[in-house]
Amino acid sequence: MLGYLKRIKLSRLNIPDGIEFDGSQKQNIVLSKLALLVILIASVHLIDDGIFASESNNFYLILTEFLLVVIGIVTYILNEGRKHGIAKHFFLLSINILLFFMNTIVPKESGTFFFFFPLMAATFIFYGYSETFKRYFYLILTSSLFIVLTLLDFNIFGLMVEMDTAYDFITNLLSSNILMVMTIHFLIKLNKQTENNLLDHQLGMKKLVDELKDKNIHLEKANTELDKFAYCVSHDLRAPLSSILGLINLSSLEKSAKVHQSYLDMMKDMVTKLDHFIHDIISYSRNTKLELEIEEINLEKLVNENINSLKFMKGWNQIDFILDINFKHPFVSDQSRISIILNNLVANSVKYHDFSKDKPYVRVLGYSKKGADFISIEDNGSGIDSEYHDKIYQMFFRGNVNSTGSGLGLYIVKEIVDKLQGEIIMESTPGVGSVFTIKLNTHVNP
Ligand code: ADP
């Protein structure tokens, strides 16, 4: 055994870096490497002692070397065959017995017994914290064998050979020390990796908790909005329906055709309001559900279509619609979402116009600036009071007593702009007018 272990190369026990292994995988790799090392070193000695046989090489020494080769092969096959548990038991048991036997045939002055110490240390590699019983079993076995040897003065079977031990003592002491250091180094490395894994795990957990907190905040917001939504929707749907029902009751009692006509006009207004409301809810739902569809858009055409679709609005024909669409490149975005934005903003400009003004106008601009696309809708209408500036994007907010809308328009516009990863900027002065500017990232290709 003396020479076998002294040739161990440190690198044989190194674990490949940059690959994630857990402790047990590393144990298995170390076991296979140890088995190969034993095969290699024992074979060299076997050939050496077999060919250059001298008087000191007795039969038992060669037998021990041969058995070492067998132990190495069997351990390797078991371990590579994924029978790691059996491989560890087999290796530790047989090496313990063989080391014991070897110490009875080579003089104690050779220091072969030093190898009991790295063997005990190696037990800590193979049986970690969770395998206390097995670990203590092998620790007690190794120390017992060593104590028995010492108590019986090594030459137990009377097979001790005569040999020069001065050189062997130093090499055995050195090799067993190197083995000890390697074992301890391996255990420290394993511990460090466990610490790092734990740290990574903690960081991962923290990230997860932060994500959860974030999601919770979003959920709470969604929940509050849903409550508000359910309340307002049911109210805004029921109110016109109850009014229509009331008007139907009244008309059934009324005989005058003129009054009937006025009831019908009122009903028409209510149905139109309901229709707008349902239209807004559909737009909102579409924005949340549908994926973005980026394509090239003829904005001028789209704006004109939107303006024309509003021609039944009160005061529409008194407004001067001015268009100035001038992008540096083809305008690319999600057509149906841009259409909803335009529809809401232009409709508001018409709805909240100040017809006492000389020249009521709505100006729609499209331009590119500093790598972004801008669409702005400007009017010289009633303007918005500064106290409402930070409220107008809220769900169901109506800032005007005359508003007959759902209070969803600007909320939907803001949601869409967020989905398009853009920005909406509003400047408004009561009595002067308002400008809503949408800033969008330039998409070059659809
Ligand atoms: P609504 O259905 O009431 O129009 P919106 O969300 O579209 O709901 O608008 C919210 C409020 O913002 C309106 O009630 C109105 O007071 C104000 N507002 C929006 N656009 C304009 C505008 N162009 N001029 C004046 N006030 C506006």
Short mmCIF file of C-alpha atoms and ligand atoms in Angstrom, two decimals:
data_model
loop_
_atom_site.label_atom_id
_atom_site.label_comp_id
_atom_site.label_asym_id
_atom_site.label_seq_id
_atom_site.Cartn_x
_atom_site.Cartn_y
_atom_site.Cartn_z
CA MET A 1 0.00 0.00 0.00
CA LEU A 2 2.94 2.28 0.74
CA GLY A 3 3.71 3.19 -2.82
CA TYR A 4 0.19 3.01 -4.14
CA LEU A 5 -1.11 6.07 -2.45
CA LYS A 6 1.99 8.21 -2.61
CA ARG A 7 1.51 8.62 -6.37
CA ILE A 8 -1.95 10.11 -6.13
CA LYS A 9 -2.22 13.15 -8.32
CA LEU A 10 -4.08 16.02 -6.71
CA SER A 11 -5.84 16.85 -9.92
CA ARG A 12 -7.55 13.46 -10.02
CA LEU A 13 -9.85 14.59 -7.26
CA ASN A 14 -10.75 17.94 -8.76
CA ILE A 15 -14.35 18.49 -9.72
CA PRO A 16 -15.00 20.16 -13.08
CA ASP A 17 -15.67 23.84 -12.53
CA GLY A 18 -18.68 25.72 -13.84
CA ILE A 19 -20.97 22.71 -13.61
CA GLU A 20 -23.67 22.58 -10.94
CA PHE A 21 -23.42 19.44 -8.83
CA ASP A 22 -25.03 18.72 -5.55
CA GLY A 23 -23.03 17.08 -2.73
CA SER A 24 -24.03 13.49 -3.51
CA GLN A 25 -23.10 13.85 -7.20
CA LYS A 26 -19.69 15.07 -6.15
CA GLN A 27 -19.29 12.13 -3.75
CA ASN A 28 -20.04 9.77 -6.64
CA ILE A 29 -17.50 11.41 -8.89
CA VAL A 30 -14.87 11.30 -6.18
CA LEU A 31 -15.59 7.61 -5.59
CA SER A 32 -15.17 6.74 -9.29
CA LYS A 33 -11.94 8.72 -9.45
CA LEU A 34 -10.62 7.05 -6.32
CA ALA A 35 -11.49 3.63 -7.76
CA LEU A 36 -9.61 4.42 -10.99
CA LEU A 37 -6.66 5.71 -8.96
CA VAL A 38 -6.55 2.50 -6.93
CA ILE A 39 -6.70 0.39 -10.13
CA LEU A 40 -3.90 2.38 -11.74
CA ILE A 41 -1.51 2.47 -8.82
CA ALA A 42 -2.16 -1.15 -7.74
CA SER A 43 -1.66 -2.37 -11.34
CA VAL A 44 1.68 -0.57 -11.64
CA HIS A 45 2.86 -2.16 -8.39
CA LEU A 46 1.51 -5.53 -9.35
CA ILE A 47 3.42 -5.50 -12.64
CA ASP A 48 6.50 -4.14 -10.90
CA ASP A 49 6.45 -6.69 -8.07
CA GLY A 50 5.43 -9.53 -10.35
CA ILE A 51 8.22 -8.95 -12.88
CA PHE A 52 11.00 -7.73 -10.62
CA ALA A 53 10.26 -10.07 -7.76
CA SER A 54 12.68 -9.78 -4.88
CA GLU A 55 12.90 -11.60 -1.60
CA SER A 56 10.90 -8.96 0.19
CA ASN A 57 7.95 -9.42 -2.15
CA ASN A 58 6.10 -12.24 -0.57
CA PHE A 59 2.92 -13.84 -1.85
CA TYR A 60 0.65 -11.87 0.51
CA LEU A 61 1.97 -8.53 -0.68
CA ILE A 62 1.24 -9.45 -4.31
CA LEU A 63 -2.16 -10.81 -3.25
CA THR A 64 -2.96 -7.50 -1.53
CA GLU A 65 -2.01 -5.58 -4.66
CA PHE A 66 -4.15 -7.88 -6.81
CA LEU A 67 -7.10 -7.49 -4.43
CA LEU A 68 -6.69 -3.72 -4.60
CA VAL A 69 -7.09 -3.88 -8.41
CA VAL A 70 -10.22 -6.01 -7.96
CA ILE A 71 -11.65 -3.59 -5.35
CA GLY A 72 -11.02 -0.66 -7.71
CA ILE A 73 -12.71 -2.39 -10.67
CA VAL A 74 -15.73 -3.60 -8.68
CA THR A 75 -16.20 -0.18 -7.02
CA TYR A 76 -15.95 1.57 -10.39
CA ILE A 77 -18.46 -0.75 -12.07
CA LEU A 78 -20.93 -0.48 -9.17
CA ASN A 79 -20.60 3.29 -8.99
CA GLU A 80 -20.93 3.87 -12.73
CA GLY A 81 -23.88 1.48 -12.73
CA ARG A 82 -25.59 3.97 -10.38
CA LYS A 83 -25.37 1.61 -7.43
CA HIS A 84 -23.67 4.33 -5.44
CA GLY A 85 -24.76 3.14 -2.01
CA ILE A 86 -23.40 -0.39 -2.49
CA ALA A 87 -20.24 0.99 -4.13
CA LYS A 88 -19.47 3.18 -1.10
CA HIS A 89 -20.02 0.33 1.37
CA PHE A 90 -17.97 -2.07 -0.72
CA PHE A 91 -15.10 0.39 -1.12
CA LEU A 92 -14.88 1.47 2.52
CA LEU A 93 -15.31 -2.05 3.91
CA SER A 94 -12.78 -3.73 1.62
CA ILE A 95 -10.22 -0.91 1.86
CA ASN A 96 -10.46 -1.00 5.68
CA ILE A 97 -9.91 -4.74 5.78
CA LEU A 98 -7.12 -4.65 3.19
CA LEU A 99 -5.33 -1.79 4.94
CA PHE A 100 -5.59 -3.73 8.17
CA PHE A 101 -4.18 -6.82 6.51
CA MET A 102 -1.43 -4.89 4.78
CA ASN A 103 -0.32 -3.44 8.12
CA THR A 104 0.14 -6.98 9.40
CA ILE A 105 2.58 -7.89 6.62
CA VAL A 106 4.67 -4.71 6.23
CA PRO A 107 6.70 -3.40 9.19
CA LYS A 108 5.03 -0.68 11.23
CA GLU A 109 8.16 1.45 10.73
CA SER A 110 7.02 1.87 7.10
CA GLY A 111 4.21 4.11 8.40
CA THR A 112 1.52 2.30 6.39
CA PHE A 113 -0.86 2.86 9.31
CA PHE A 114 -0.83 6.60 8.49
CA PHE A 115 -3.39 5.81 5.79
CA PHE A 116 -5.99 5.05 8.46
CA PHE A 117 -6.27 8.83 9.03
CA PRO A 118 -7.17 9.95 5.47
CA LEU A 119 -9.46 6.92 5.34
CA MET A 120 -11.34 8.26 8.38
CA ALA A 121 -11.45 11.72 6.82
CA ALA A 122 -12.74 10.26 3.54
CA THR A 123 -15.61 8.68 5.48
CA PHE A 124 -16.87 12.23 6.05
CA ILE A 125 -17.00 12.77 2.26
CA PHE A 126 -18.99 9.62 1.58
CA TYR A 127 -21.38 9.91 4.49
CA GLY A 128 -22.39 13.49 5.11
CA TYR A 129 -24.48 15.08 7.80
CA SER A 130 -27.65 13.16 7.02
CA GLU A 131 -25.99 9.72 7.24
CA THR A 132 -24.71 9.84 10.80
CA PHE A 133 -25.12 6.12 11.53
CA LYS A 134 -23.12 4.92 8.51
CA ARG A 135 -20.50 7.59 9.11
CA TYR A 136 -19.97 6.53 12.74
CA PHE A 137 -19.99 2.87 11.77
CA TYR A 138 -17.01 3.32 9.43
CA LEU A 139 -15.23 5.74 11.77
CA ILE A 140 -15.52 3.20 14.61
CA LEU A 141 -14.49 0.35 12.26
CA THR A 142 -11.35 2.18 11.04
CA SER A 143 -10.30 3.31 14.52
CA SER A 144 -11.02 -0.16 15.97
CA LEU A 145 -8.85 -1.84 13.33
CA PHE A 146 -6.10 0.66 14.06
CA ILE A 147 -6.39 0.08 17.84
CA VAL A 148 -6.35 -3.72 17.39
CA LEU A 149 -3.21 -3.40 15.24
CA THR A 150 -1.50 -1.21 17.83
CA LEU A 151 -2.52 -3.41 20.77
CA LEU A 152 -1.33 -6.60 19.05
CA ASP A 153 1.86 -4.92 17.79
CA PHE A 154 0.92 -5.23 14.08
CA ASN A 155 2.40 -8.70 13.45
CA ILE A 156 -0.91 -10.44 14.17
CA PHE A 157 -0.71 -13.35 11.71
CA GLY A 158 3.08 -13.79 11.78
CA LEU A 159 3.31 -12.81 8.09
CA MET A 160 5.47 -9.71 8.56
CA VAL A 161 8.16 -9.30 5.87
CA GLU A 162 11.61 -7.84 6.40
CA MET A 163 12.23 -4.68 4.37
CA ASP A 164 14.05 -1.37 4.36
CA THR A 165 11.51 1.14 5.66
CA ALA A 166 13.39 4.44 5.98
CA TYR A 167 12.27 5.73 2.57
CA ASP A 168 8.74 4.30 2.86
CA PHE A 169 8.09 6.02 6.19
CA ILE A 170 8.64 9.50 4.69
CA THR A 171 6.69 8.81 1.49
CA ASN A 172 3.78 7.24 3.36
CA LEU A 173 3.67 10.10 5.83
CA LEU A 174 3.72 12.61 2.98
CA SER A 175 1.13 10.82 0.83
CA SER A 176 -1.25 10.25 3.72
CA ASN A 177 -0.91 13.94 4.64
CA ILE A 178 -1.58 14.99 1.07
CA LEU A 179 -4.65 12.75 1.06
CA MET A 180 -5.80 14.30 4.34
CA VAL A 181 -5.37 17.83 2.97
CA MET A 182 -7.21 16.90 -0.21
CA THR A 183 -10.08 15.42 1.75
CA ILE A 184 -10.39 18.45 3.99
CA HIS A 185 -10.11 20.76 0.97
CA PHE A 186 -12.89 18.84 -0.73
CA LEU A 187 -15.11 19.11 2.36
CA ILE A 188 -14.45 22.87 2.63
CA LYS A 189 -15.24 23.27 -1.06
CA LEU A 190 -18.47 21.33 -0.63
CA ASN A 191 -19.39 23.47 2.35
CA LYS A 192 -18.65 26.65 0.42
CA GLN A 193 -20.79 25.49 -2.47
CA THR A 194 -23.64 24.65 -0.11
CA GLU A 195 -23.33 28.15 1.37
CA ASN A 196 -23.39 29.67 -2.13
CA ASN A 197 -26.36 27.54 -3.13
CA LEU A 198 -28.14 28.65 0.02
CA LEU A 199 -27.33 32.27 -0.76
CA ASP A 200 -28.58 31.86 -4.35
CA HIS A 201 -31.65 30.17 -3.00
CA GLN A 202 -32.24 33.02 -0.55
CA LEU A 203 -31.78 35.59 -3.32
CA GLY A 204 -34.15 33.61 -5.54
CA MET A 205 -36.67 33.47 -2.71
CA LYS A 206 -36.36 37.21 -2.14
CA LYS A 207 -36.94 37.85 -5.83
CA LEU A 208 -39.95 35.57 -5.73
CA VAL A 209 -41.35 37.32 -2.66
CA ASP A 210 -40.83 40.72 -4.36
CA GLU A 211 -42.58 39.43 -7.49
CA LEU A 212 -45.41 38.09 -5.37
CA LYS A 213 -45.73 41.43 -3.54
CA ASP A 214 -45.79 43.17 -6.91
CA LYS A 215 -48.43 40.80 -8.23
CA ASN A 216 -50.42 41.28 -5.05
CA ILE A 217 -50.40 45.05 -5.49
CA HIS A 218 -51.59 44.58 -9.09
CA LEU A 219 -54.24 42.14 -7.96
CA GLU A 220 -55.47 44.51 -5.27
CA LYS A 221 -55.66 47.29 -7.86
CA ALA A 222 -57.48 45.01 -10.30
CA ASN A 223 -59.84 43.92 -7.55
CA THR A 224 -60.71 47.49 -6.54
CA GLU A 225 -61.21 48.40 -10.18
CA LEU A 226 -63.36 45.34 -10.71
CA ASP A 227 -65.57 46.28 -7.73
CA LYS A 228 -65.90 49.80 -9.04
CA PHE A 229 -66.47 48.47 -12.53
CA ALA A 230 -69.21 46.06 -11.46
CA TYR A 231 -70.94 48.77 -9.42
CA CYS A 232 -70.78 51.46 -12.10
CA VAL A 233 -71.58 49.11 -14.97
CA SER A 234 -74.69 47.81 -13.25
CA HIS A 235 -75.70 51.37 -12.34
CA ASP A 236 -74.98 52.83 -15.77
CA LEU A 237 -76.77 49.99 -17.52
CA ARG A 238 -79.77 49.98 -15.23
CA ALA A 239 -80.32 53.76 -15.04
CA PRO A 240 -81.14 54.30 -18.75
CA LEU A 241 -83.12 51.04 -18.87
CA SER A 242 -85.30 52.17 -15.92
CA SER A 243 -85.76 55.56 -17.57
CA ILE A 244 -86.79 53.92 -20.84
CA LEU A 245 -89.22 51.70 -18.93
CA GLY A 246 -90.67 54.80 -17.20
CA LEU A 247 -91.04 56.58 -20.55
CA ILE A 248 -92.82 53.52 -22.04
CA ASN A 249 -95.25 53.56 -19.09
CA LEU A 250 -95.84 57.28 -19.52
CA SER A 251 -96.44 56.99 -23.28
CA SER A 252 -99.00 54.23 -22.76
CA LEU A 253 -101.05 56.77 -20.76
CA GLU A 254 -100.43 59.61 -23.22
CA LYS A 255 -102.66 60.31 -26.21
CA SER A 256 -100.93 63.33 -27.77
CA ALA A 257 -98.71 62.42 -30.78
CA LYS A 258 -96.44 65.39 -30.04
CA VAL A 259 -95.72 64.16 -26.50
CA HIS A 260 -95.24 60.63 -27.82
CA GLN A 261 -92.62 61.96 -30.21
CA SER A 262 -90.79 63.74 -27.38
CA TYR A 263 -90.79 60.50 -25.33
CA LEU A 264 -89.38 58.65 -28.35
CA ASP A 265 -86.62 61.26 -28.73
CA MET A 266 -85.72 60.87 -25.08
CA MET A 267 -85.67 57.09 -25.44
CA LYS A 268 -83.45 57.43 -28.50
CA ASP A 269 -80.95 59.50 -26.47
CA MET A 270 -80.92 56.87 -23.74
CA VAL A 271 -80.45 53.99 -26.15
CA THR A 272 -77.60 55.90 -27.84
CA LYS A 273 -76.00 56.44 -24.43
CA LEU A 274 -76.36 52.76 -23.65
CA ASP A 275 -74.86 51.88 -27.00
CA HIS A 276 -71.84 54.13 -26.34
CA PHE A 277 -71.42 52.65 -22.93
CA ILE A 278 -71.43 49.08 -24.24
CA HIS A 279 -69.08 50.17 -27.02
CA ASP A 280 -66.65 51.55 -24.41
CA ILE A 281 -66.76 48.33 -22.41
CA ILE A 282 -66.06 46.30 -25.54
CA SER A 283 -63.08 48.56 -26.38
CA TYR A 284 -61.75 48.12 -22.85
CA SER A 285 -62.13 44.36 -22.97
CA ARG A 286 -60.51 44.16 -26.43
CA ASN A 287 -57.49 46.07 -25.22
CA THR A 288 -56.95 43.79 -22.25
CA LYS A 289 -57.56 40.55 -24.15
CA LEU A 290 -56.18 40.98 -27.66
CA GLU A 291 -52.49 40.76 -28.52
CA LEU A 292 -50.84 43.73 -30.22
CA GLU A 293 -51.06 43.65 -34.00
CA ILE A 294 -48.40 45.93 -35.40
CA GLU A 295 -48.90 47.06 -39.00
CA GLU A 296 -48.41 50.05 -41.26
CA ILE A 297 -51.24 52.58 -40.80
CA ASN A 298 -52.52 55.33 -43.04
CA LEU A 299 -53.18 57.71 -40.17
CA GLU A 300 -54.72 60.45 -42.29
CA LYS A 301 -57.32 58.00 -43.61
CA LEU A 302 -57.97 56.63 -40.12
CA VAL A 303 -58.44 60.12 -38.62
CA ASN A 304 -60.86 61.08 -41.44
CA GLU A 305 -62.87 57.89 -40.89
CA ASN A 306 -63.07 58.64 -37.18
CA ILE A 307 -64.14 62.25 -37.72
CA ASN A 308 -66.85 61.09 -40.15
CA SER A 309 -68.11 58.45 -37.75
CA LEU A 310 -68.81 61.26 -35.26
CA LYS A 311 -70.86 63.40 -37.60
CA PHE A 312 -74.08 62.68 -35.70
CA MET A 313 -72.66 64.35 -32.60
CA LYS A 314 -74.14 67.67 -31.55
CA GLY A 315 -72.21 70.64 -33.01
CA TRP A 316 -70.02 68.47 -35.26
CA ASN A 317 -70.74 70.52 -38.38
CA GLN A 318 -69.75 73.77 -36.63
CA ILE A 319 -66.24 72.51 -35.97
CA ASP A 320 -63.33 73.03 -38.29
CA PHE A 321 -61.30 69.79 -38.40
CA ILE A 322 -57.67 70.47 -39.30
CA LEU A 323 -55.36 67.57 -40.17
CA ASP A 324 -51.59 67.71 -40.42
CA ILE A 325 -50.12 64.22 -40.60
CA ASN A 326 -46.47 64.35 -41.43
CA PHE A 327 -44.35 61.39 -40.25
CA LYS A 328 -40.74 61.01 -41.44
CA HIS A 329 -41.41 57.33 -42.20
CA PRO A 330 -44.42 55.02 -42.54
CA PHE A 331 -46.44 55.12 -39.32
CA VAL A 332 -46.51 51.66 -37.78
CA SER A 333 -48.64 50.62 -34.79
CA ASP A 334 -51.75 48.69 -33.76
CA GLN A 335 -54.52 50.02 -36.01
CA SER A 336 -57.57 49.03 -33.95
CA ARG A 337 -56.07 50.48 -30.76
CA ILE A 338 -55.00 53.72 -32.46
CA SER A 339 -58.54 53.96 -33.83
CA ILE A 340 -60.03 53.65 -30.29
CA ILE A 341 -57.64 56.36 -29.04
CA LEU A 342 -58.57 58.73 -31.89
CA ASN A 343 -62.25 58.01 -31.52
CA ASN A 344 -62.26 58.84 -27.81
CA LEU A 345 -60.06 61.92 -28.00
CA VAL A 346 -61.72 63.44 -31.07
CA ALA A 347 -65.19 62.66 -29.65
CA ASN A 348 -64.22 64.43 -26.40
CA SER A 349 -62.98 67.45 -28.36
CA VAL A 350 -66.37 67.65 -30.06
CA LYS A 351 -68.33 66.83 -26.89
CA TYR A 352 -66.61 69.44 -24.72
CA HIS A 353 -66.43 72.20 -27.29
CA ASP A 354 -67.19 75.78 -26.52
CA PHE A 355 -69.53 76.88 -29.27
CA SER A 356 -69.54 80.45 -28.03
CA LYS A 357 -66.09 80.72 -29.60
CA ASP A 358 -65.65 82.32 -33.01
CA LYS A 359 -63.87 79.51 -34.77
CA PRO A 360 -64.23 76.18 -32.95
CA TYR A 361 -61.62 73.81 -34.23
CA VAL A 362 -60.08 70.37 -33.60
CA ARG A 363 -56.55 69.91 -34.87
CA VAL A 364 -55.02 66.44 -35.30
CA LEU A 365 -51.26 66.35 -35.78
CA GLY A 366 -49.01 63.40 -36.58
CA TYR A 367 -45.23 63.91 -36.50
CA SER A 368 -41.90 62.32 -35.68
CA LYS A 369 -39.44 63.86 -33.23
CA LYS A 370 -36.28 62.53 -31.58
CA GLY A 371 -36.91 58.92 -32.60
CA ALA A 372 -40.54 58.85 -31.46
CA ASP A 373 -43.93 59.27 -33.14
CA PHE A 374 -46.44 61.77 -31.80
CA ILE A 375 -50.17 62.14 -32.34
CA SER A 376 -51.77 65.20 -30.83
CA ILE A 377 -55.42 66.21 -30.66
CA GLU A 378 -55.93 69.85 -29.90
CA ASP A 379 -59.14 71.80 -29.41
CA ASN A 380 -60.16 75.29 -28.36
CA GLY A 381 -63.02 73.90 -26.30
CA SER A 382 -64.03 74.31 -22.67
CA GLY A 383 -60.72 73.06 -21.24
CA ILE A 384 -60.27 71.08 -18.00
CA ASP A 385 -60.03 72.57 -14.52
CA SER A 386 -56.55 72.05 -13.05
CA GLU A 387 -58.03 70.28 -9.99
CA TYR A 388 -59.16 67.46 -12.33
CA HIS A 389 -55.92 67.07 -14.25
CA ASP A 390 -54.72 64.07 -12.27
CA LYS A 391 -58.17 62.47 -12.11
CA ILE A 392 -59.31 62.41 -15.72
CA TYR A 393 -57.71 59.00 -16.46
CA GLN A 394 -59.52 57.34 -13.58
CA MET A 395 -62.21 54.79 -14.31
CA PHE A 396 -65.70 56.38 -14.51
CA PHE A 397 -64.39 59.87 -13.82
CA ARG A 398 -66.60 62.59 -15.24
CA GLY A 399 -65.23 66.09 -14.82
CA ASN A 400 -68.12 67.87 -16.33
CA VAL A 401 -71.68 68.13 -15.07
CA ASN A 402 -72.82 68.15 -18.68
CA SER A 403 -70.97 64.92 -19.44
CA THR A 404 -73.29 62.27 -20.77
CA GLY A 405 -70.45 59.85 -21.37
CA SER A 406 -69.50 56.74 -19.46
CA GLY A 407 -66.43 58.27 -17.84
CA LEU A 408 -64.46 55.40 -19.34
CA GLY A 409 -63.07 57.10 -22.46
CA LEU A 410 -59.81 58.52 -21.13
CA TYR A 411 -59.30 55.53 -18.82
CA ILE A 412 -59.39 53.26 -21.90
CA VAL A 413 -57.10 55.64 -23.83
CA LYS A 414 -54.54 55.51 -21.00
CA GLU A 415 -54.75 51.70 -20.76
CA ILE A 416 -54.14 51.41 -24.51
CA VAL A 417 -51.22 53.85 -24.46
CA ASP A 418 -49.69 51.80 -21.62
CA LYS A 419 -50.15 48.63 -23.66
CA LEU A 420 -48.40 50.31 -26.59
CA GLN A 421 -45.65 51.30 -24.13
CA GLY A 422 -46.23 54.94 -24.90
CA GLU A 423 -47.02 58.06 -22.97
CA ILE A 424 -49.95 60.44 -22.84
CA ILE A 425 -49.49 64.09 -21.99
CA MET A 426 -52.35 66.50 -21.41
CA GLU A 427 -52.24 70.28 -21.33
CA SER A 428 -55.48 72.08 -20.71
CA THR A 429 -56.62 75.52 -19.63
CA PRO A 430 -60.25 76.17 -18.75
CA GLY A 431 -61.82 78.46 -21.32
CA VAL A 432 -58.85 78.13 -23.70
CA GLY A 433 -58.75 74.49 -24.77
CA SER A 434 -56.96 71.18 -24.42
CA VAL A 435 -54.16 69.27 -26.10
CA PHE A 436 -53.76 65.52 -25.67
CA THR A 437 -50.42 64.25 -27.02
CA ILE A 438 -49.62 60.57 -27.44
CA LYS A 439 -45.95 59.64 -27.65
CA LEU A 440 -45.21 56.25 -29.19
CA ASN A 441 -41.97 54.43 -29.81
CA THR A 442 -41.19 54.37 -33.49
CA HIS A 443 -41.70 50.91 -35.02
CA VAL A 444 -39.70 50.63 -38.18
CA ASN A 445 -40.95 47.26 -39.38
CA PRO A 446 -44.43 45.87 -38.83
P1 ADP B 1 -66.59 61.03 -20.47
O1 ADP B 1 -67.36 59.83 -20.81
O2 ADP B 1 -67.14 61.78 -19.31
O3 ADP B 1 -66.28 61.89 -21.66
P2 ADP B 1 -63.75 60.62 -20.42
O4 ADP B 1 -62.96 59.65 -19.66
O5 ADP B 1 -63.64 60.59 -21.89
O6 ADP B 1 -65.22 60.45 -19.92
O7 ADP B 1 -63.33 62.06 -19.92
C1 ADP B 1 -63.26 62.32 -18.56
C2 ADP B 1 -63.52 63.77 -18.29
O8 ADP B 1 -62.45 64.56 -18.81
C3 ADP B 1 -64.77 64.29 -18.98
O9 ADP B 1 -65.91 64.07 -18.18
C4 ADP B 1 -64.43 65.74 -19.17
O10 ADP B 1 -64.76 66.46 -18.01
C5 ADP B 1 -62.94 65.80 -19.30
N1 ADP B 1 -62.48 65.94 -20.71
C6 ADP B 1 -61.99 64.98 -21.50
N2 ADP B 1 -61.62 65.45 -22.69
C7 ADP B 1 -61.87 66.78 -22.67
C8 ADP B 1 -61.71 67.86 -23.62
N3 ADP B 1 -61.17 67.66 -24.80
N4 ADP B 1 -62.08 69.08 -23.22
C9 ADP B 1 -62.59 69.30 -22.02
N5 ADP B 1 -62.78 68.34 -21.07
C10 ADP B 1 -62.42 67.09 -21.40
#
